[in-house]
PDB file of C-alpha atoms in Angstrom:
ATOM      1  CA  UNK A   1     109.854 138.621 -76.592  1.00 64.00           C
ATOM      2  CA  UNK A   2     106.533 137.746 -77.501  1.00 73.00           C
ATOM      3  CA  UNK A   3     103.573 140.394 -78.580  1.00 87.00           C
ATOM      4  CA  UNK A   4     100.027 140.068 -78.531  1.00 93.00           C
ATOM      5  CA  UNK A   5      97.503 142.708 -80.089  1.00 94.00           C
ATOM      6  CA  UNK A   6      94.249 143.491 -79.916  1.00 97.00           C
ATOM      7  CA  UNK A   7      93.220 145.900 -82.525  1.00 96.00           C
ATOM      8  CA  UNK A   8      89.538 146.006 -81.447  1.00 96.00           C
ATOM      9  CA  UNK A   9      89.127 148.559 -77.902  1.00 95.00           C
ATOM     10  CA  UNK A  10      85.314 147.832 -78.590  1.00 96.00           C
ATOM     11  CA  UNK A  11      82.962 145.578 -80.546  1.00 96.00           C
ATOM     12  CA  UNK A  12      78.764 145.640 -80.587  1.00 97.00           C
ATOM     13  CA  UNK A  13      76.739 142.400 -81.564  1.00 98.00           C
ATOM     14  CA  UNK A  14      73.220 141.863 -81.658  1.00 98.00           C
ATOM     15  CA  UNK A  15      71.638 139.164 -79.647  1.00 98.00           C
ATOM     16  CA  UNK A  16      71.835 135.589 -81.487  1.00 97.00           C
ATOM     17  CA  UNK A  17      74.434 136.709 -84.056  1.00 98.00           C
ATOM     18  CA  UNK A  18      78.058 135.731 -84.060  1.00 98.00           C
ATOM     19  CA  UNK A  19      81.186 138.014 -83.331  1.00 98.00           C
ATOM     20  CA  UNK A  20      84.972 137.912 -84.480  1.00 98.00           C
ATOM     21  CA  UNK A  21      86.912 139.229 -82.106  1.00 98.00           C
ATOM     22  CA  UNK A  22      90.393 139.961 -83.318  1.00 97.00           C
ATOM     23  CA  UNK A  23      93.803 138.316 -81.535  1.00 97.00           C
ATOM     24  CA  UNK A  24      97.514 138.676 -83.478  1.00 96.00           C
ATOM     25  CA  UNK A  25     100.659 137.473 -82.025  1.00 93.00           C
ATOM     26  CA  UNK A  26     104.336 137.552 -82.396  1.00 91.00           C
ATOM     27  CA  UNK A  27     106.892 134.904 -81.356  1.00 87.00           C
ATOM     28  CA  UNK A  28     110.007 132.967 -82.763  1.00 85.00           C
ATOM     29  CA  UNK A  29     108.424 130.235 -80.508  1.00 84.00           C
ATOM     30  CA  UNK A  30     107.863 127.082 -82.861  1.00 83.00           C
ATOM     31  CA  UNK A  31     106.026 125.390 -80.172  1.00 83.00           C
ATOM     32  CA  UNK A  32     103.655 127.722 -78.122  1.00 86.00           C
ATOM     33  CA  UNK A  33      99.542 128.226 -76.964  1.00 88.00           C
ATOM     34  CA  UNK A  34      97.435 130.784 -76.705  1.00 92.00           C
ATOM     35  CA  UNK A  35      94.195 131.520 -74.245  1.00 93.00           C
ATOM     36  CA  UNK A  36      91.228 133.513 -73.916  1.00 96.00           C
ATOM     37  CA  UNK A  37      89.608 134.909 -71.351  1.00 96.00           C
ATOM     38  CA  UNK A  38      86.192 136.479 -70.603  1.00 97.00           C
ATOM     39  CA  UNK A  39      86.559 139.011 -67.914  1.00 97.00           C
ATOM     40  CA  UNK A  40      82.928 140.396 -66.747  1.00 96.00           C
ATOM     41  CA  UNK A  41      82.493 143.653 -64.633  1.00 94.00           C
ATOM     42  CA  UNK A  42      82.967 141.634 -61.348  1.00 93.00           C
ATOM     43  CA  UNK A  43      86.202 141.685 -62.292  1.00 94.00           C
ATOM     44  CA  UNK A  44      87.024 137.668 -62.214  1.00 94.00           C
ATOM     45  CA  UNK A  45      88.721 135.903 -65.093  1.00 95.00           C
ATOM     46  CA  UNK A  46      86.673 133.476 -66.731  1.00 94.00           C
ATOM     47  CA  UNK A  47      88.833 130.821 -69.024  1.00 92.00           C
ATOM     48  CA  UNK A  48      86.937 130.199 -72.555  1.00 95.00           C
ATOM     49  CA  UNK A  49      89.630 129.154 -74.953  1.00 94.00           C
ATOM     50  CA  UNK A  50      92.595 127.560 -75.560  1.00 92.00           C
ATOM     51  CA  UNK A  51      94.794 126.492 -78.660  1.00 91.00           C
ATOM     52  CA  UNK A  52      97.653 124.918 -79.262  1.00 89.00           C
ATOM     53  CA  UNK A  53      99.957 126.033 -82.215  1.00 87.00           C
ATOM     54  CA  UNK A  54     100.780 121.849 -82.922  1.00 88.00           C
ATOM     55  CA  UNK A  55      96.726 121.363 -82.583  1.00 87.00           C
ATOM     56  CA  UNK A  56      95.363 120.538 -86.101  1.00 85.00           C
ATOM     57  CA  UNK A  57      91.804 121.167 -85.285  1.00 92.00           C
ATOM     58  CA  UNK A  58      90.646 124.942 -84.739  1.00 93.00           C
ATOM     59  CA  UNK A  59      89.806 124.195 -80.624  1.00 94.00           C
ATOM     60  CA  UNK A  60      85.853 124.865 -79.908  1.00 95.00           C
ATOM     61  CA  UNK A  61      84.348 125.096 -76.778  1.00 95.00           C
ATOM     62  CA  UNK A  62      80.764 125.645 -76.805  1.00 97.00           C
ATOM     63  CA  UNK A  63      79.910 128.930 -78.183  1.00 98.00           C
ATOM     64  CA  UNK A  64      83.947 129.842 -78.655  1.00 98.00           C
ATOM     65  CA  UNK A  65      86.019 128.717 -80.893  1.00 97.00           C
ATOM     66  CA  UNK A  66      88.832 129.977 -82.225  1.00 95.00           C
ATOM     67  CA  UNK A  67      90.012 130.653 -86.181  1.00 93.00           C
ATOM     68  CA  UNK A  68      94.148 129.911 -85.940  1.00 92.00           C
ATOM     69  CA  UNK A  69      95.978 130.755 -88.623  1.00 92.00           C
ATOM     70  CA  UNK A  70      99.451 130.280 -87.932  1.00 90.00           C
ATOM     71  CA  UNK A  71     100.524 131.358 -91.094  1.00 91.00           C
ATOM     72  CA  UNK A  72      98.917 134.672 -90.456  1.00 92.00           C
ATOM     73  CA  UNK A  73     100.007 134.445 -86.391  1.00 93.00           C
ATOM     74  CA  UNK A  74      96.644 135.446 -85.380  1.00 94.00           C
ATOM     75  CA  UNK A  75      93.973 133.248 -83.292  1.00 95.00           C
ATOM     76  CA  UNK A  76      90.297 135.368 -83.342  1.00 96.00           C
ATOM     77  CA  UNK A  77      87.557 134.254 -81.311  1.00 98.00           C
ATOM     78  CA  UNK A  78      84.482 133.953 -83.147  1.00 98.00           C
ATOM     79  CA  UNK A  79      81.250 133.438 -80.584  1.00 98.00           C
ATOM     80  CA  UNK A  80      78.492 132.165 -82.548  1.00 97.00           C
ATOM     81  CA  UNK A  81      74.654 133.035 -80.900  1.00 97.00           C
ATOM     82  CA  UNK A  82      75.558 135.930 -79.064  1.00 98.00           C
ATOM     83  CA  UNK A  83      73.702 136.557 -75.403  1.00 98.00           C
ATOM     84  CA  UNK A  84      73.585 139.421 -73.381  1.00 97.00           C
ATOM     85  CA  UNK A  85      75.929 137.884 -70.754  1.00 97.00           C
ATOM     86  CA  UNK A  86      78.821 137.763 -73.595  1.00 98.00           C
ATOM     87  CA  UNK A  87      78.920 141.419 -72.771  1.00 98.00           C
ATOM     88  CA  UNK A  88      82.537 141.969 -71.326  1.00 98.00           C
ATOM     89  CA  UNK A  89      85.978 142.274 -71.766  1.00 98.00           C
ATOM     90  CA  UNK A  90      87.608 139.984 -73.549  1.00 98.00           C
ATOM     91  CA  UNK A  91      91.411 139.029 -73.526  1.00 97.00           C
ATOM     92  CA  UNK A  92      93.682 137.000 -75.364  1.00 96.00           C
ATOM     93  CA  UNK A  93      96.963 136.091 -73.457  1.00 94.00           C
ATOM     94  CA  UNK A  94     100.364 133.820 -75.082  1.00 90.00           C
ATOM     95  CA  UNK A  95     102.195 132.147 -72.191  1.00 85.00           C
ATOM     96  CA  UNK A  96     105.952 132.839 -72.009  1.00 78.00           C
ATOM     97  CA  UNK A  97     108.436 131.058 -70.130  1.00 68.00           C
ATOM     98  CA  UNK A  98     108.991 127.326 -67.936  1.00 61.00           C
ATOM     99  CA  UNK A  99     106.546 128.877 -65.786  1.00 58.00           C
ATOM    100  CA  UNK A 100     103.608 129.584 -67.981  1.00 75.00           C
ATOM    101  CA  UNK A 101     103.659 133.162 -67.416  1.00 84.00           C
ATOM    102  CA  UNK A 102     100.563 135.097 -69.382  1.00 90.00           C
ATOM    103  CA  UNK A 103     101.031 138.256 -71.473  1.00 91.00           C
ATOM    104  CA  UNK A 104      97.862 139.608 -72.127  1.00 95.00           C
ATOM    105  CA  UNK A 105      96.675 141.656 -75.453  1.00 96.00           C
ATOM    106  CA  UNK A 106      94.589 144.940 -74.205  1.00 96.00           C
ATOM    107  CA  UNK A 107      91.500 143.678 -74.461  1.00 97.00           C
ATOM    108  CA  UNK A 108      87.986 144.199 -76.393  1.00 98.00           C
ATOM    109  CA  UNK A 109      84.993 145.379 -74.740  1.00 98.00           C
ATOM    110  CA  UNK A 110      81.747 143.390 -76.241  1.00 98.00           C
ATOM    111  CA  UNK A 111      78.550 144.769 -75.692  1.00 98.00           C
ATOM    112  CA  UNK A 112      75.695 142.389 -76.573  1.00 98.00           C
ATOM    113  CA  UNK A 113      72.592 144.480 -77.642  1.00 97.00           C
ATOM    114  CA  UNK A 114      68.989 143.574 -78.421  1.00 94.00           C
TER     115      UNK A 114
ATOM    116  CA  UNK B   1      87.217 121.908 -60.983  1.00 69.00           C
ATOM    117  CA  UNK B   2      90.201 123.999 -59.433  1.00 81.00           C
ATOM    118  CA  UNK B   3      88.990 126.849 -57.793  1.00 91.00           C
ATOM    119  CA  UNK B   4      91.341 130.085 -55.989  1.00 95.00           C
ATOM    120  CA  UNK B   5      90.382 132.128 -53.517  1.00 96.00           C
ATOM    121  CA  UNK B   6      91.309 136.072 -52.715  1.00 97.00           C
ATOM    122  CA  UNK B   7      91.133 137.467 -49.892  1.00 97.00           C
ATOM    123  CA  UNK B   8      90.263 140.254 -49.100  1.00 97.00           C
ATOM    124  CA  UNK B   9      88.220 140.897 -52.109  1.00 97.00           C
ATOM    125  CA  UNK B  10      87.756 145.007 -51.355  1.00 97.00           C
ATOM    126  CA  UNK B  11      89.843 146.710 -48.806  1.00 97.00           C
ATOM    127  CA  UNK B  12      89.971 150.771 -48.288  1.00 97.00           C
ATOM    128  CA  UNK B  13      93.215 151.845 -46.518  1.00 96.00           C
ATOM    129  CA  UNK B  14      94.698 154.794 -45.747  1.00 97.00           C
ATOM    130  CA  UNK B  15      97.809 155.881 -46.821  1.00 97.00           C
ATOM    131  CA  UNK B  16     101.413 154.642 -45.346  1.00 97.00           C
ATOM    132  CA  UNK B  17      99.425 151.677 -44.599  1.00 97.00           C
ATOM    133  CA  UNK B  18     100.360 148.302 -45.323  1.00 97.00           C
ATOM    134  CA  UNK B  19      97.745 145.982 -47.088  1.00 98.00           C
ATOM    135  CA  UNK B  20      98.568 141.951 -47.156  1.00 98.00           C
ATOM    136  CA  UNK B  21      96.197 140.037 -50.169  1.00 98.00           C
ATOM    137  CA  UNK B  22      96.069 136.359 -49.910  1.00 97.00           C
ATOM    138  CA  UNK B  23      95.734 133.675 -52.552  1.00 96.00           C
ATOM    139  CA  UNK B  24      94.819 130.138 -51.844  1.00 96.00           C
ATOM    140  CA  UNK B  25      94.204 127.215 -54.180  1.00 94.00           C
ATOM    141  CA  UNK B  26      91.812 125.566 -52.359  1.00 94.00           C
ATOM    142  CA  UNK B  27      91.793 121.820 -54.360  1.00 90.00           C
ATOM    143  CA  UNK B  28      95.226 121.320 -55.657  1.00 89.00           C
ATOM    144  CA  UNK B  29      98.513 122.776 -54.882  1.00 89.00           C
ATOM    145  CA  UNK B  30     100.430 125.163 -57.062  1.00 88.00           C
ATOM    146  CA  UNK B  31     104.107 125.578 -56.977  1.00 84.00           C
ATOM    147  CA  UNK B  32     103.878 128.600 -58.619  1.00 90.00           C
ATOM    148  CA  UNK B  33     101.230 131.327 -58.443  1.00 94.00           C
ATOM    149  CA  UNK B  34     101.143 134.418 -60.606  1.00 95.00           C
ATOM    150  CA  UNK B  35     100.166 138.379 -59.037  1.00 97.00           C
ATOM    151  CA  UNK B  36      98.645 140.500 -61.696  1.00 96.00           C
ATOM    152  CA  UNK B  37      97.602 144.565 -61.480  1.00 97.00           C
ATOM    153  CA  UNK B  38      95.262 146.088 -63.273  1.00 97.00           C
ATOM    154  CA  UNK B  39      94.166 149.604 -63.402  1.00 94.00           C
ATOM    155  CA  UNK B  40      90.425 151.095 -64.657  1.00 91.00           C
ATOM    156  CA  UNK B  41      89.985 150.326 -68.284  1.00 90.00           C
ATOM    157  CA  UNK B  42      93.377 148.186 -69.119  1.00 94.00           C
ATOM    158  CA  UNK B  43      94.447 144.972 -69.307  1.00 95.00           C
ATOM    159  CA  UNK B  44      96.442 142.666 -66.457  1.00 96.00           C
ATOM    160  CA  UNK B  45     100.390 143.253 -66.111  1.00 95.00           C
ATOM    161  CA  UNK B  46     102.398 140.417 -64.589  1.00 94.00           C
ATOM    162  CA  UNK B  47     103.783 141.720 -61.178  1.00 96.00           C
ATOM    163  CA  UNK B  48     105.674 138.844 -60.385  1.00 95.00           C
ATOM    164  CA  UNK B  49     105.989 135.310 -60.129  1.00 93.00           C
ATOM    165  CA  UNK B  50     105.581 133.293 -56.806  1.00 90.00           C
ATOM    166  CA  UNK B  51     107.156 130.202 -56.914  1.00 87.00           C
ATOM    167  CA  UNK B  52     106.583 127.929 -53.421  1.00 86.00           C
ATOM    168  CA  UNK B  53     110.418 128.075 -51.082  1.00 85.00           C
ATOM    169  CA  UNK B  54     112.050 130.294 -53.062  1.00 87.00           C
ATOM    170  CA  UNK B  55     112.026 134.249 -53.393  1.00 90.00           C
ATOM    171  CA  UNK B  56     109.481 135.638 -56.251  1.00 93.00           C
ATOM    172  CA  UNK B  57     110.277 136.635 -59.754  1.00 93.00           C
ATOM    173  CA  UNK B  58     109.587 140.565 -60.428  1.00 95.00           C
ATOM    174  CA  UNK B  59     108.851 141.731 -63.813  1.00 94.00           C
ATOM    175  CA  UNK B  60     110.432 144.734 -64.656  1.00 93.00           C
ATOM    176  CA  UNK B  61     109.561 147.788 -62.821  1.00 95.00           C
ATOM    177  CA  UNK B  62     108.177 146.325 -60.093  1.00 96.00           C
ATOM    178  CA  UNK B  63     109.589 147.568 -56.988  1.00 95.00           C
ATOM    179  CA  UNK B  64     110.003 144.043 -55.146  1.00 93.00           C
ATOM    180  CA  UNK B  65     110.417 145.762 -51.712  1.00 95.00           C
ATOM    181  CA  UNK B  66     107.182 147.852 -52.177  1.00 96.00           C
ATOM    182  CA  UNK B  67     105.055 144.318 -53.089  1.00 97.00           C
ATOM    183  CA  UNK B  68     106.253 141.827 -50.979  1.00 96.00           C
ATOM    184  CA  UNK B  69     105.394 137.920 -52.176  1.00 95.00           C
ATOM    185  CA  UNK B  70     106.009 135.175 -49.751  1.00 92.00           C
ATOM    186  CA  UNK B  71     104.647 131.819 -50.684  1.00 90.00           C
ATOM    187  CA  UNK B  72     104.511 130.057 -47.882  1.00 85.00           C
ATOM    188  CA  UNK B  73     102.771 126.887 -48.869  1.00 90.00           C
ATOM    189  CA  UNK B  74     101.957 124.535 -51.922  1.00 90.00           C
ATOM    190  CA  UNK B  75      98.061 126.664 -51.577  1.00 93.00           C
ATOM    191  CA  UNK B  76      98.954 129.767 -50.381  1.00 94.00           C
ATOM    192  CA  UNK B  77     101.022 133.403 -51.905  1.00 95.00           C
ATOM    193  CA  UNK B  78     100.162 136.421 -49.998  1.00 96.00           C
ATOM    194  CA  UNK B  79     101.181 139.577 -51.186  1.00 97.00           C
ATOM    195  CA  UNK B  80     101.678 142.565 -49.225  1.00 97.00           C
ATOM    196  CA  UNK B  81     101.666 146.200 -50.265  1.00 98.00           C
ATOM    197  CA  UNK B  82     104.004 147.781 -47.657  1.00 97.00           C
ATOM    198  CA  UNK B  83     103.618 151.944 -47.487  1.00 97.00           C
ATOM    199  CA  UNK B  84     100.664 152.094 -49.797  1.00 97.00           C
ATOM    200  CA  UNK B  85      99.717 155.329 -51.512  1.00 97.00           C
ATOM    201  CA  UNK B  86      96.963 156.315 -53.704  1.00 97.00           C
ATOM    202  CA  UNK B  87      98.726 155.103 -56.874  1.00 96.00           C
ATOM    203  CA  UNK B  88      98.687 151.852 -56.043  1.00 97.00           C
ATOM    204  CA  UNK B  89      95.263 151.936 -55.769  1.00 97.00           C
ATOM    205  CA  UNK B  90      94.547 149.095 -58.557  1.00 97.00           C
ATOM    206  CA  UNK B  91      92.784 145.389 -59.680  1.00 97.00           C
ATOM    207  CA  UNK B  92      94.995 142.908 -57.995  1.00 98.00           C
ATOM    208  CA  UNK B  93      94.569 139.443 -58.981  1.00 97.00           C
ATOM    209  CA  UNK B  94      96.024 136.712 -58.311  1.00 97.00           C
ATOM    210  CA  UNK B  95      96.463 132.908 -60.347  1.00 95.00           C
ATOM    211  CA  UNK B  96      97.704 129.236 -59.939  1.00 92.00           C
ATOM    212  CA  UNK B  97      99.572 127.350 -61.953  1.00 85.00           C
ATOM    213  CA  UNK B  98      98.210 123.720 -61.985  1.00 79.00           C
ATOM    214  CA  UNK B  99     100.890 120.873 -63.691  1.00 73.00           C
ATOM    215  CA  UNK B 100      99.509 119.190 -66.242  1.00 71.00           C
ATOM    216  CA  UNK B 101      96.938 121.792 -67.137  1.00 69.00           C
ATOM    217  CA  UNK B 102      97.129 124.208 -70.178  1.00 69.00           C
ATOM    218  CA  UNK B 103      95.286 126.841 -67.997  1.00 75.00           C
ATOM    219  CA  UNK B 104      95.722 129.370 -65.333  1.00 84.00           C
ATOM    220  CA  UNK B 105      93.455 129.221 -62.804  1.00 91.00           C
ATOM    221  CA  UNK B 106      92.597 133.075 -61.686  1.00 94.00           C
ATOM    222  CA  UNK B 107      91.781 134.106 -58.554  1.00 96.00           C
ATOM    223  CA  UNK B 108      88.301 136.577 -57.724  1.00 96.00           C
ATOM    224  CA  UNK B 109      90.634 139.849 -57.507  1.00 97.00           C
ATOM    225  CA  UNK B 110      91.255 141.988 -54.667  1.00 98.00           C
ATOM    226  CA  UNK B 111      90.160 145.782 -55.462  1.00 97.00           C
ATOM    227  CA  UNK B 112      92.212 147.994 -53.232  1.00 98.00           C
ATOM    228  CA  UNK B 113      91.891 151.741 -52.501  1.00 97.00           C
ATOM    229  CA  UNK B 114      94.260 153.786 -50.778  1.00 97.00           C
ATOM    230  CA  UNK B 115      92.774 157.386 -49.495  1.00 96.00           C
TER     231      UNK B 115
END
């Protein structure tokens, strides 16, 4: 079965600077993705993120992008220029199954401050 | 983009009351939609797995005649907590698996509150 952690409950940034937020997995899978999501306090899941493990290129998206070391099984989101409306939760989730089910890692609470 | 709707996206209920949430993808259809619970201050837990025609998948521990999942349609799951209590007061939400898409696409939530 696979295993995702998230060893960071909570993180603080300053505005404009970047954050590593921290995302290790576990899986026999030799094919397999992983996501991120941004999950404000309204509760809806935002999609930022995602990388495949056959992907040669880290994946960016904006702000996001992700550091994948497969080597090391983790996949960290580093957001570069930080603004207060990165303050959230933050989840990383490995799909599992035919049917793309998510497991999600327990999540890291950014708070952007001035 | 594909967008999901939840509805309702608050309800207050008292207890031995049943509840029914509904999930629509409202631009593509989705054979199979995902329900997801989460309580203050932790992360989503895969309840089940809807899959259009056929019965739902329950992860384990999930009582499957407590949260009843019918998925009626190719854009709709509805899932219905029968006999509610206070405990099961929670974050439901709700997402849509698109073919040919890497991503989930996540429904608003549904924040329900048994008294």
């Amino acid at each position: 079965a696979q295993k995702i952690t998230q060893t960071q409950p909570g993180m603080f940034v300053q505005e404009k600077e970047a954050v590593t937020l921290d995302c290790t997995y576990d899986t026999s899978d030799q094919s397999y993705g992983l996501f991120w999501y941004k999950q404000p306090s309204s509760g809806e899941m935002i999609f930022l993120i995602y990388q495949g493990s056959y992907d040669e290129q880290n994946a960016t998206e904006g702000r996001y992008s992700l550091n994948f070391q497969k080597a090391r099984k983790s996949a960290n989101l580093v957001i570069s220029a930080s603004q207060l409306g990165d303050s959230a939760m933050y989840f990383c989730a490995f799909p599992t199954g035919t049917a793309s089910k998510l497991t999600f890692g327990t999540g890291t609470r950014l708070q952007v401050t001035l | 983009g594909a967008v999901v709707s939840q509805h309702p996206s608050r309800v207050i209920c008292k207890s031995g009351t049943s509840v029914k949430i509904e999930c629509r993808s409202l631009d593509f259809q989705a054979t199979t939609m995902f329900w997801y619970r989460q309580f203050p201050k932790q992360s989503l837990m895969l309840m089940a797995t809807s899959n259009e025609g056929s019965k739902a998948t329950y992860e384990q521990g999930v009582e499957k005649d407590k949260f009843l999942i019918n998925h009626a349609s190719l854009t709709l799951s509805t899932l219905t907590v029968t006999s509610a209590h206070p405990e099961d007061s929670s974050f439901y939400i709700c997402s849509a698996y698109r073919g040919g898409y890497n991503e989930q696409f996540f429904g608003p939530g549904t924040r329900l509150t048994v008294l």
